[in-house]
Coordinates of C-alpha atoms in Angstrom, one line a residue:
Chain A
X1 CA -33.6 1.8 19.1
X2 CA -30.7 -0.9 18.6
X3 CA -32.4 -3.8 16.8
X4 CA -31.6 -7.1 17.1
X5 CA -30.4 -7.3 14.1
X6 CA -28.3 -5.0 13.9
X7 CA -26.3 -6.0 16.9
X8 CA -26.1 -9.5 15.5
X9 CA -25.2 -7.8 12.0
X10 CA -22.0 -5.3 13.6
X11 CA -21.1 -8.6 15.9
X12 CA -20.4 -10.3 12.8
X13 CA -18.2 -7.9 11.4
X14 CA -15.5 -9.0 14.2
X15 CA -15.1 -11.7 11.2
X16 CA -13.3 -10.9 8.4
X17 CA -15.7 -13.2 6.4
X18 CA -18.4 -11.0 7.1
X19 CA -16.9 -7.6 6.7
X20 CA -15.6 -8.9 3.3
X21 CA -19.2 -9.7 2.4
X22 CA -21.2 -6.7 3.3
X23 CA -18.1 -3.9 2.4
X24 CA -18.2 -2.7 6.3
X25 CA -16.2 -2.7 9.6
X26 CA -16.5 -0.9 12.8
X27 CA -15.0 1.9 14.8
X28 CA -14.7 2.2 18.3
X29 CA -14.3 5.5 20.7
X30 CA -14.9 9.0 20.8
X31 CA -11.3 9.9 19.2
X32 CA -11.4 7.3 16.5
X33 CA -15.3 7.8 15.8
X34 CA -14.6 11.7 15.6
X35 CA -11.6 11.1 13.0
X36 CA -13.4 8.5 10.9
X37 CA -16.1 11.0 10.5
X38 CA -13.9 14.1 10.0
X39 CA -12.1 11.4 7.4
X40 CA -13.3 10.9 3.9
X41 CA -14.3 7.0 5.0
X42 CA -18.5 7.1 4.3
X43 CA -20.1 6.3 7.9
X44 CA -22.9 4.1 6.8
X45 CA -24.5 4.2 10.7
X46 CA -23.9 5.2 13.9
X47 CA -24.2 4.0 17.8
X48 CA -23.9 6.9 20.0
X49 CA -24.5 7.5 24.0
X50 CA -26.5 10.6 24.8
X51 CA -23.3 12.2 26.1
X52 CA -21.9 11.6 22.5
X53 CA -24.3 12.8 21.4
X54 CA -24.9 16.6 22.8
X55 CA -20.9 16.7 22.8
X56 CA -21.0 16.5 19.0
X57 CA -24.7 17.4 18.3
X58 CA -23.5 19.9 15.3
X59 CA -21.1 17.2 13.7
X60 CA -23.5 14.6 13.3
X61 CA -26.4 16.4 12.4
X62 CA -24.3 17.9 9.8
X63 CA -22.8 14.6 8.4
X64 CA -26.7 13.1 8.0
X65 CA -25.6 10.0 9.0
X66 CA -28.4 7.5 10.3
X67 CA -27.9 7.5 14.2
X68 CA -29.0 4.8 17.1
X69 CA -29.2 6.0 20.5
X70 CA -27.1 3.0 22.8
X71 CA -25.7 2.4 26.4
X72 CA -21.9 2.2 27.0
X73 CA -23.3 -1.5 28.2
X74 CA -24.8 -2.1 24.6
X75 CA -21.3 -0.6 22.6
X76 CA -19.4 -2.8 25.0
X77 CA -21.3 -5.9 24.0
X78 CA -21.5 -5.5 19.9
X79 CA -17.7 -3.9 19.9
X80 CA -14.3 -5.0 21.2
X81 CA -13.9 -2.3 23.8
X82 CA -14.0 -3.4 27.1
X83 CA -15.2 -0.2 27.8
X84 CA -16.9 2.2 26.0
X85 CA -18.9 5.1 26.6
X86 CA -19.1 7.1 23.5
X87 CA -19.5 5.9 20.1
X88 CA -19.2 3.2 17.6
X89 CA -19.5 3.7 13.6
X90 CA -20.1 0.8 11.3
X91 CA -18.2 2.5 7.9
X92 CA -17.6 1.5 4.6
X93 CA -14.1 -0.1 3.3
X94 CA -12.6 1.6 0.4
X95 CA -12.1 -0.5 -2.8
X96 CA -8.7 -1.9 -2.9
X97 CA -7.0 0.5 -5.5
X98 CA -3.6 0.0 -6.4
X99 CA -1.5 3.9 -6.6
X100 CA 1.4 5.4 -7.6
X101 CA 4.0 6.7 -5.9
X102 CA 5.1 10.3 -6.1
X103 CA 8.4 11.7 -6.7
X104 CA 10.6 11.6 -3.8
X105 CA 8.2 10.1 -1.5
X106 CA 8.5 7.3 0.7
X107 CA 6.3 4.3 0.8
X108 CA 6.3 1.5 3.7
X109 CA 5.7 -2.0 2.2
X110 CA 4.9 -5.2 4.5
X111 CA 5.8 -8.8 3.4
X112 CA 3.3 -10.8 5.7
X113 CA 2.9 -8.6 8.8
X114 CA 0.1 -10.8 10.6
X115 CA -0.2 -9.5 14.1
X116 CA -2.8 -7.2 14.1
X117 CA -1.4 -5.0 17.1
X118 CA 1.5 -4.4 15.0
X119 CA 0.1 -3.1 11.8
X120 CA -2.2 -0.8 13.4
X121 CA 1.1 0.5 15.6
X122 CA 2.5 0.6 12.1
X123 CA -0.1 2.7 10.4
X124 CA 0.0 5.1 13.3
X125 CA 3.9 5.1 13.2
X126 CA 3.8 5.7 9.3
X127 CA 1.0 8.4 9.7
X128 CA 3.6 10.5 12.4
X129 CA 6.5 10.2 9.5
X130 CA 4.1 11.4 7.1
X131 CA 4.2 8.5 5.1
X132 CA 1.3 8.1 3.3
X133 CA 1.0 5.2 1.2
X134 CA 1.7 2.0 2.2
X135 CA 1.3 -1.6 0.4
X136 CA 0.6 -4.8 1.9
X137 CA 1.3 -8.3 0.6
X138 CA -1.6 -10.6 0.8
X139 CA -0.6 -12.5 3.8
X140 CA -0.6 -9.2 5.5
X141 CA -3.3 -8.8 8.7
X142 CA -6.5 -7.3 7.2
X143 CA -6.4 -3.8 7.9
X144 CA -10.3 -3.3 9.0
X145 CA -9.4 -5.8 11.7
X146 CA -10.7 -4.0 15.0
X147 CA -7.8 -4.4 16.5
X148 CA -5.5 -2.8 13.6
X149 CA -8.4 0.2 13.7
X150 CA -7.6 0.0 17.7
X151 CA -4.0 0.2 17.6
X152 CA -3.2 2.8 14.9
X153 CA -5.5 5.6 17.2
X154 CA -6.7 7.4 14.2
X155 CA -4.2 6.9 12.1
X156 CA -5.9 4.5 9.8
X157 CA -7.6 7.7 8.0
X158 CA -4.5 9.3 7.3
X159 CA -3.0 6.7 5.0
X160 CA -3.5 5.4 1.4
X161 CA -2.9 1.5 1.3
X162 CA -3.3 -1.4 -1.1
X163 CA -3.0 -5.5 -0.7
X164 CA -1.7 -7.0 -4.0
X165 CA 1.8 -8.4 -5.6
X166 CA 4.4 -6.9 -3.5
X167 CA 7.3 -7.9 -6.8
X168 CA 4.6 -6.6 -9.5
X169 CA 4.7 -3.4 -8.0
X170 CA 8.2 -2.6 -7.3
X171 CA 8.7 -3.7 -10.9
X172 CA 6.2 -0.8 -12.0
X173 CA 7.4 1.5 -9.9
X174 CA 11.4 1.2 -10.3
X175 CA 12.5 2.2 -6.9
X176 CA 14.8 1.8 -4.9
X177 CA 13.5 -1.2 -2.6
X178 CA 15.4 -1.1 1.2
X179 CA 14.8 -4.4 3.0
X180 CA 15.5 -4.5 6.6
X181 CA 17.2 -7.5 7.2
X182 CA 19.2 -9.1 10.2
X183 CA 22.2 -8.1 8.2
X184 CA 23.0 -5.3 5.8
X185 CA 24.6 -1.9 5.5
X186 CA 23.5 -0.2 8.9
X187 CA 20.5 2.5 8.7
X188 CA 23.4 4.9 11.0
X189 CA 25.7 4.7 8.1
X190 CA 23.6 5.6 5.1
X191 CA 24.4 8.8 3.4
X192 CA 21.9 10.2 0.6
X193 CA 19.4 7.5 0.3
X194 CA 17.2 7.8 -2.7
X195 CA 13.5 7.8 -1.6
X196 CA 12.3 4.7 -2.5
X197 CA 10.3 1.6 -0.6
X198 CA 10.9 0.9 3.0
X199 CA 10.0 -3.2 3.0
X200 CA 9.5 -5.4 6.5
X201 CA 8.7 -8.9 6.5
X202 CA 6.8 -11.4 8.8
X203 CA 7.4 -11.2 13.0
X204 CA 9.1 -14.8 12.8
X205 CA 10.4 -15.3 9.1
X206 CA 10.9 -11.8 8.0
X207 CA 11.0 -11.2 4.1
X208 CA 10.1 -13.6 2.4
X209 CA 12.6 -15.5 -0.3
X210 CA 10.4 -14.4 -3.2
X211 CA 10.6 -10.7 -2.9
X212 CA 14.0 -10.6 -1.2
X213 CA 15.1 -11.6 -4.6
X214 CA 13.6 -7.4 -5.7
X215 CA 15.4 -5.7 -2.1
X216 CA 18.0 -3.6 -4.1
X217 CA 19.7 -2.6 -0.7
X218 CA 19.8 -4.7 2.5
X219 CA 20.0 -2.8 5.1
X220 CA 19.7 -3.4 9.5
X221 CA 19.1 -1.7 12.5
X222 CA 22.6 -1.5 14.4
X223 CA 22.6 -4.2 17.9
X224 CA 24.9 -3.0 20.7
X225 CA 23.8 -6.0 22.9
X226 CA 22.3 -9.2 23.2
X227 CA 18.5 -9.3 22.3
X228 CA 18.0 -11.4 18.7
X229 CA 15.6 -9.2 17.0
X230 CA 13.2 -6.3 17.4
X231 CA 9.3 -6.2 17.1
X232 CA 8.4 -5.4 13.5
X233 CA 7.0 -2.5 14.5
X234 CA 9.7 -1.1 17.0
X235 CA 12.2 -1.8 13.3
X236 CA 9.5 -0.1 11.5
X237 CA 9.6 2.9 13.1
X238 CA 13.4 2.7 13.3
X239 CA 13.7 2.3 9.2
X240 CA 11.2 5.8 9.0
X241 CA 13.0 7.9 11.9
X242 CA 16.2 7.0 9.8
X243 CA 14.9 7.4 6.2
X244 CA 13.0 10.7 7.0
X245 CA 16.0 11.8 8.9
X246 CA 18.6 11.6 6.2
X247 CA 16.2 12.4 3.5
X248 CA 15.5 16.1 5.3
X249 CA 18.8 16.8 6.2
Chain B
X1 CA 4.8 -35.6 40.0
X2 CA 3.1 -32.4 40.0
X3 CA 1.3 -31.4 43.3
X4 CA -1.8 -29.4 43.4
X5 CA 0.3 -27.4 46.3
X6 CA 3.0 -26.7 43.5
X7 CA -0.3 -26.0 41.1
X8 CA -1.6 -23.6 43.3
X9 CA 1.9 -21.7 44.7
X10 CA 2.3 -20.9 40.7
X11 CA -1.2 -19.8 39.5
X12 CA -0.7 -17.2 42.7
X13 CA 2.2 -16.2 41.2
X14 CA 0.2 -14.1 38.3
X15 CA -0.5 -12.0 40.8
X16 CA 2.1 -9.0 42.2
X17 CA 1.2 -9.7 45.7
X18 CA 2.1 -13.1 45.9
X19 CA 5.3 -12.4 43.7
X20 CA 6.7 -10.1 46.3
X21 CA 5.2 -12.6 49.3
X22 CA 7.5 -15.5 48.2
X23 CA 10.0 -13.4 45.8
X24 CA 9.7 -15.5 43.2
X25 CA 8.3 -14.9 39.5
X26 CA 7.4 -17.5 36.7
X27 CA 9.6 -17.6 33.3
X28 CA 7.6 -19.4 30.4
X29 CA 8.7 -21.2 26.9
X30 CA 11.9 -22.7 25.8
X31 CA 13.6 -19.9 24.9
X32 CA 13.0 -17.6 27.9
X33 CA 13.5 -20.9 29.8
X34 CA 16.9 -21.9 28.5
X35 CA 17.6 -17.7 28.7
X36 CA 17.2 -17.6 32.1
X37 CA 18.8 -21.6 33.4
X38 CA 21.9 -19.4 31.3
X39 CA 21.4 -16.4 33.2
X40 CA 22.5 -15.3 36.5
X41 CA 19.0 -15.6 38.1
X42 CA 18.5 -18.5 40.7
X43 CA 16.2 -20.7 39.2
X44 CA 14.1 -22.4 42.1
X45 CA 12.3 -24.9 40.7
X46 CA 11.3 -26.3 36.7
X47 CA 8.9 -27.6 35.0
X48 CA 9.4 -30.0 32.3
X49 CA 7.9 -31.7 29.3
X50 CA 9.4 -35.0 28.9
X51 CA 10.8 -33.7 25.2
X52 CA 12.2 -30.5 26.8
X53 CA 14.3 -32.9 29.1
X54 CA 15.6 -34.8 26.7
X55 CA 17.2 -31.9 24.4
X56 CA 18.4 -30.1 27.6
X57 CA 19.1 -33.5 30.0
X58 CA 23.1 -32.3 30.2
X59 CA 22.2 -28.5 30.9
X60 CA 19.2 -29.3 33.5
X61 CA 21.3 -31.7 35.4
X62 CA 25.0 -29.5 35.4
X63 CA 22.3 -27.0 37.9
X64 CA 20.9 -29.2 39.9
X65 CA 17.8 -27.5 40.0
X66 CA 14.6 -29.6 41.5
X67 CA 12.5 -30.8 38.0
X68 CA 8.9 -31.6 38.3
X69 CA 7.7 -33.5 34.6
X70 CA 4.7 -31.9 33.3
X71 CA 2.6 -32.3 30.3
X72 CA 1.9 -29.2 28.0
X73 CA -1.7 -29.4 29.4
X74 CA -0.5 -28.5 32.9
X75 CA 2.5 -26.0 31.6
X76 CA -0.4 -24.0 30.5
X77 CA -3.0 -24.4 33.0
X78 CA -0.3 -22.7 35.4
X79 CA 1.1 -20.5 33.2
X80 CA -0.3 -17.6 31.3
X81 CA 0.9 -19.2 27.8
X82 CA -2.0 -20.2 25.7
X83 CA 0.6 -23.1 24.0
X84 CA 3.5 -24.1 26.1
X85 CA 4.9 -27.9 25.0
X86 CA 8.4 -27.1 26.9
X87 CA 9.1 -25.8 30.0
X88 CA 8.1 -23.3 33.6
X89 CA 10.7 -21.9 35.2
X90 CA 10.1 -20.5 39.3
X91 CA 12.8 -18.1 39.5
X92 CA 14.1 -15.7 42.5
X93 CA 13.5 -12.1 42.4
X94 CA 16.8 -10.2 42.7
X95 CA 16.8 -7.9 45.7
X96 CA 16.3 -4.1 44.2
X97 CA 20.0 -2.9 44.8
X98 CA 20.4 1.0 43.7
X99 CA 22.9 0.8 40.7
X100 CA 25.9 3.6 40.0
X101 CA 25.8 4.8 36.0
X102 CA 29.5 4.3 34.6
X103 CA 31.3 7.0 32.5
X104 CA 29.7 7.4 29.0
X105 CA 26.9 4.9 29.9
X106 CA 23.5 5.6 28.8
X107 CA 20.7 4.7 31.5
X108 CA 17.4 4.5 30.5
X109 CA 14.6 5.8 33.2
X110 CA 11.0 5.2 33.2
X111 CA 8.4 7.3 34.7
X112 CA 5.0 5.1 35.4
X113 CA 5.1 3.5 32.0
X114 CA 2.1 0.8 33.5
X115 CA 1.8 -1.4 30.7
X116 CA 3.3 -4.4 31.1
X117 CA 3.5 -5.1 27.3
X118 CA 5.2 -2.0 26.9
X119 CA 7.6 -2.6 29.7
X120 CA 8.9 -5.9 28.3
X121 CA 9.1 -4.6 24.5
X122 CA 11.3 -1.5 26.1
X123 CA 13.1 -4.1 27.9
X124 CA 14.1 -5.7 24.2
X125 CA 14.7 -2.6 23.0
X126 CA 17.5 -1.7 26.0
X127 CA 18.9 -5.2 25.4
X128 CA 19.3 -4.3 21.5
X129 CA 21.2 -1.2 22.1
X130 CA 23.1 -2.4 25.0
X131 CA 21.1 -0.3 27.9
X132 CA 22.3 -2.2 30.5
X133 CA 21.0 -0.1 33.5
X134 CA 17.5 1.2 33.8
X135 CA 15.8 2.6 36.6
X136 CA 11.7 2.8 37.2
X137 CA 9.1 5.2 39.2
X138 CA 7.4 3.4 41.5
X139 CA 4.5 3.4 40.0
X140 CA 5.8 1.6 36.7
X141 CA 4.8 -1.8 35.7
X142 CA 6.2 -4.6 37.7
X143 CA 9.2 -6.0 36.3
X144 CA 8.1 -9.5 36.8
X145 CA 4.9 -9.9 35.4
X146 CA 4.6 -12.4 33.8
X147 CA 3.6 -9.9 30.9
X148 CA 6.2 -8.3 30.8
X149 CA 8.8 -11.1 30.9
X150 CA 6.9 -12.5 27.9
X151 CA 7.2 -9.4 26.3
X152 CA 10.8 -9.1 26.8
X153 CA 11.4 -11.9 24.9
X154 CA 14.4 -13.3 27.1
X155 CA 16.0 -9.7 28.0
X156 CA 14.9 -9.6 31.3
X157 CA 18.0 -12.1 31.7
X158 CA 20.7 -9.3 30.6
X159 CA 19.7 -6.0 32.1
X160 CA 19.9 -4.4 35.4
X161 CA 17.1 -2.1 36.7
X162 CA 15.7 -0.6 40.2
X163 CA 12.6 0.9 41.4
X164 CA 12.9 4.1 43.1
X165 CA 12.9 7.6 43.4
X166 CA 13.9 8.8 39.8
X167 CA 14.6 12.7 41.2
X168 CA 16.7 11.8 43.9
X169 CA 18.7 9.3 41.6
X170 CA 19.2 11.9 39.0
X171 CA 20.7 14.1 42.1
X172 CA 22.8 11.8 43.1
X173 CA 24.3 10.7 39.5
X174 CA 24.5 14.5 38.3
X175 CA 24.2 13.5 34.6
X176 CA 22.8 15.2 31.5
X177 CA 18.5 14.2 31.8
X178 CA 17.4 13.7 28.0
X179 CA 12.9 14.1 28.7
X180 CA 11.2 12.8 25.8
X181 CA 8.3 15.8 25.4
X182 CA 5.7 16.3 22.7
X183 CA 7.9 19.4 22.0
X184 CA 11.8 20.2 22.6
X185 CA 14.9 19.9 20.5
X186 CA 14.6 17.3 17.6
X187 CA 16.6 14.3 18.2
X188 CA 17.6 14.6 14.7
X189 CA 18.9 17.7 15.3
X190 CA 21.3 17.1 18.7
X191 CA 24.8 17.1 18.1
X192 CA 27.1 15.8 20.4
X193 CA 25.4 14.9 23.8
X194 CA 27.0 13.9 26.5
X195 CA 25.9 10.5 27.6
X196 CA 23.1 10.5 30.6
X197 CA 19.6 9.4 31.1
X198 CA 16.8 8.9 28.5
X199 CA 13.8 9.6 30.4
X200 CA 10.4 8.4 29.2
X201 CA 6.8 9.2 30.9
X202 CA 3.3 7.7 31.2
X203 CA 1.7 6.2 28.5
X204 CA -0.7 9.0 28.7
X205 CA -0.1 11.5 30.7
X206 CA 4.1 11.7 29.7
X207 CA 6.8 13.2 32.2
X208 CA 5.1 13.6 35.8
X209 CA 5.9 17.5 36.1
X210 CA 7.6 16.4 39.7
X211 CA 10.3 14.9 37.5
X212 CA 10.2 17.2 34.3
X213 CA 11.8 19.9 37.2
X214 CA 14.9 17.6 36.9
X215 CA 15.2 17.1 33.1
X216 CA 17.9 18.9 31.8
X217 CA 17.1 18.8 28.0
X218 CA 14.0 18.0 26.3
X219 CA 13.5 16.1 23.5
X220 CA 10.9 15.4 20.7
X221 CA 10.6 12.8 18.0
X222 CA 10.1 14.9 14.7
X223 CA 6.5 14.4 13.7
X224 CA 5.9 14.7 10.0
X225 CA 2.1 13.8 9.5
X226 CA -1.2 13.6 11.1
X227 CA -0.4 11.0 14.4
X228 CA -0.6 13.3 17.6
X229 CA 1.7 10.9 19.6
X230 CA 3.9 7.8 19.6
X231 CA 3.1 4.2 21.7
X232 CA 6.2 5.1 24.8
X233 CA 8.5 1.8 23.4
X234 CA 8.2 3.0 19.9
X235 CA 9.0 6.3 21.6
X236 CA 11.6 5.0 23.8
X237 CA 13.4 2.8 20.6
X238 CA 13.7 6.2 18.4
X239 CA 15.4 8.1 21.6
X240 CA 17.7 4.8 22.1
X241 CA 18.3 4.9 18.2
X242 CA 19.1 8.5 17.8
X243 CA 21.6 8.3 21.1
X244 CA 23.5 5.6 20.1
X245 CA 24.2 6.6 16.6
X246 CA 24.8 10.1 18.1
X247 CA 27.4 8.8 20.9
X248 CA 29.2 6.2 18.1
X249 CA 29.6 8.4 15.4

């Protein structure tokens, strides 16, 4: 039975504060819950509807996972969903471990991305380039955010990521650091780009001063027409499609 | 002074019904304000904060458009913004005119893409690569909600669109039909194309198959990881990326 407590304890992990403290966030959904336990993320508990629960009767019997029989009314009041008739898994975070890149690969870097919509459309973006490690500056939305574990549909088991110094690391690691910026040599006119960093900045002020000062190449998204910008996202997944493009061809 | 009759005629425009009833929608913010006062929409009526007056007194009076003042308080308790300190534009809805594609222009075509927040940021998008024409199923998201003109961040100004049949269009125009499909010819791997349509589907259930019998070519993103799909403006950007590049190159 769903204890008091533990609704009020998985309600609290909306707050960053609170998943912080106790190591844990939340999962919502049958296709997220089903990937976070296929994932090597440890499921500390889990909500499940009796439908969930004959569907994938094997699966979580074989996990040993502790298991609380709910409503989709009861999911829908301790998650986000505004519907939900599956599942929700409370899991623990990883430790923030810093990694190294491997030759030739491509890592995705974000200078203050604080929407979470966006970074969990980025993590799902980076997991369908196959870009596996990605490194967040501090300012960046906290990745166990629901709504980043929402928005990147699974995708937020696929990846590797770390917050810390955005300039420390690309000193270590001596890539080549492309910055997408307003202006810059235009991603349709590279030719053999070294694999290296991929870097976008904040939805309103873009990269900051600090690490422009470490881009080693500006580059921009060509405009045809009159809109100002893109979404950070949308450029994200522009920067990828290019960079994976001319890096397999 | 604001009315409550004024009050009331623009909380009912939020809703589709009484949008089409009076065939007029509600801009919001100074930028998308300013945007569309510039633009060649007719703007009916304006709300304004006494600062918002003051920077634009010579551009507000050159239209002779009726000004109501309003505080930031009632801009928002009309409007769907949660912080609005400048101005609320009523603005006519253009009749929906049937458009002819010119030669070597790209048309972008949406099949029931319902979300408004994806319809606006696909709007950007066409603005940024200088779609000017785009044409919409009947059962995609309305064009001006209010959602969707947020979304499009002042784009709805600059591009030309229709609702209608998208099969008998593509008869009538007799151009190349580029499908975006989970599987087809990598758009990394297209070589000249002739300009035509870029035709996107449902957020989840893609291409209707009524429509897929009039696509002429399909085409897929290359996936290189674990994501089974893209979000249809991410989608929609990478088709709009890969064309242009292909047709300027």
């Amino acid at each position: 039975m769903l204890s008091k407590n533990t609704v009020k304890f998985i309600k609290s992990l909306h707050q960053k504060k609170y998943r912080t403290e106790s190591g844990k966030f939340f999962v919502e959904g049958e296709k997220s819950v089903i990937e976070v336990l296929q994932s090597d993320f440890k499921v500390h508990l889990l909500l499940v509807t009796p439908e969930f629960s004959l569907k994938y009767a094997s699966l979580i019997h074989e996990l040993g996972v502790e298991v609380i029989q709910a409503t989709p009314n009861q999911l829908e009041q301790v998650g986000q969903y505004q519907s939900n008739d599956a599942a929700l898994a409370v899991v623990e975070m990883k430790p923030n471990h810093a990694f190294q890149p491997n030759k030739g690969e491509l890592i995705l870097a974000l200078d203050a991305v604080r929407d979470p919509g966006n970074l969990g459309t980025i993590l799902r973006i980076a997991d369908w380039y196959g870009i596996q490690k990605l490194i967040f500056s501090t300012h960046t939305a906290d990745f166990y955010n629901p709504k980043v574990i929402q928005a990147s549909m699974g995708s937020f088991t696929r990846v590797q990521f770390f917050y810390g110094d955005l300039v420390a690391s690309f000193q270590t690691w001596k890539l080549p650091v492309y910055g997408a910026f307003l202006e810059g040599t235009s991603v349709h006119e590279l030719s053999n780009p070294e694999p290296g960093i991929l870097l976008l900045g904040n939805e309103s002020q873009g990269i900051s001063k600090e690490v422009e000062k470490f881009v080693t190449n500006k580059v921009t998204i060509p405009s045809f027409g009159g809109a100002e910008s893109l979404n950070v996202a949308i450029a994200s997944a522009i920067m990828c499609d290019n960079f994976k493009r001319l890096l397999h061809s």
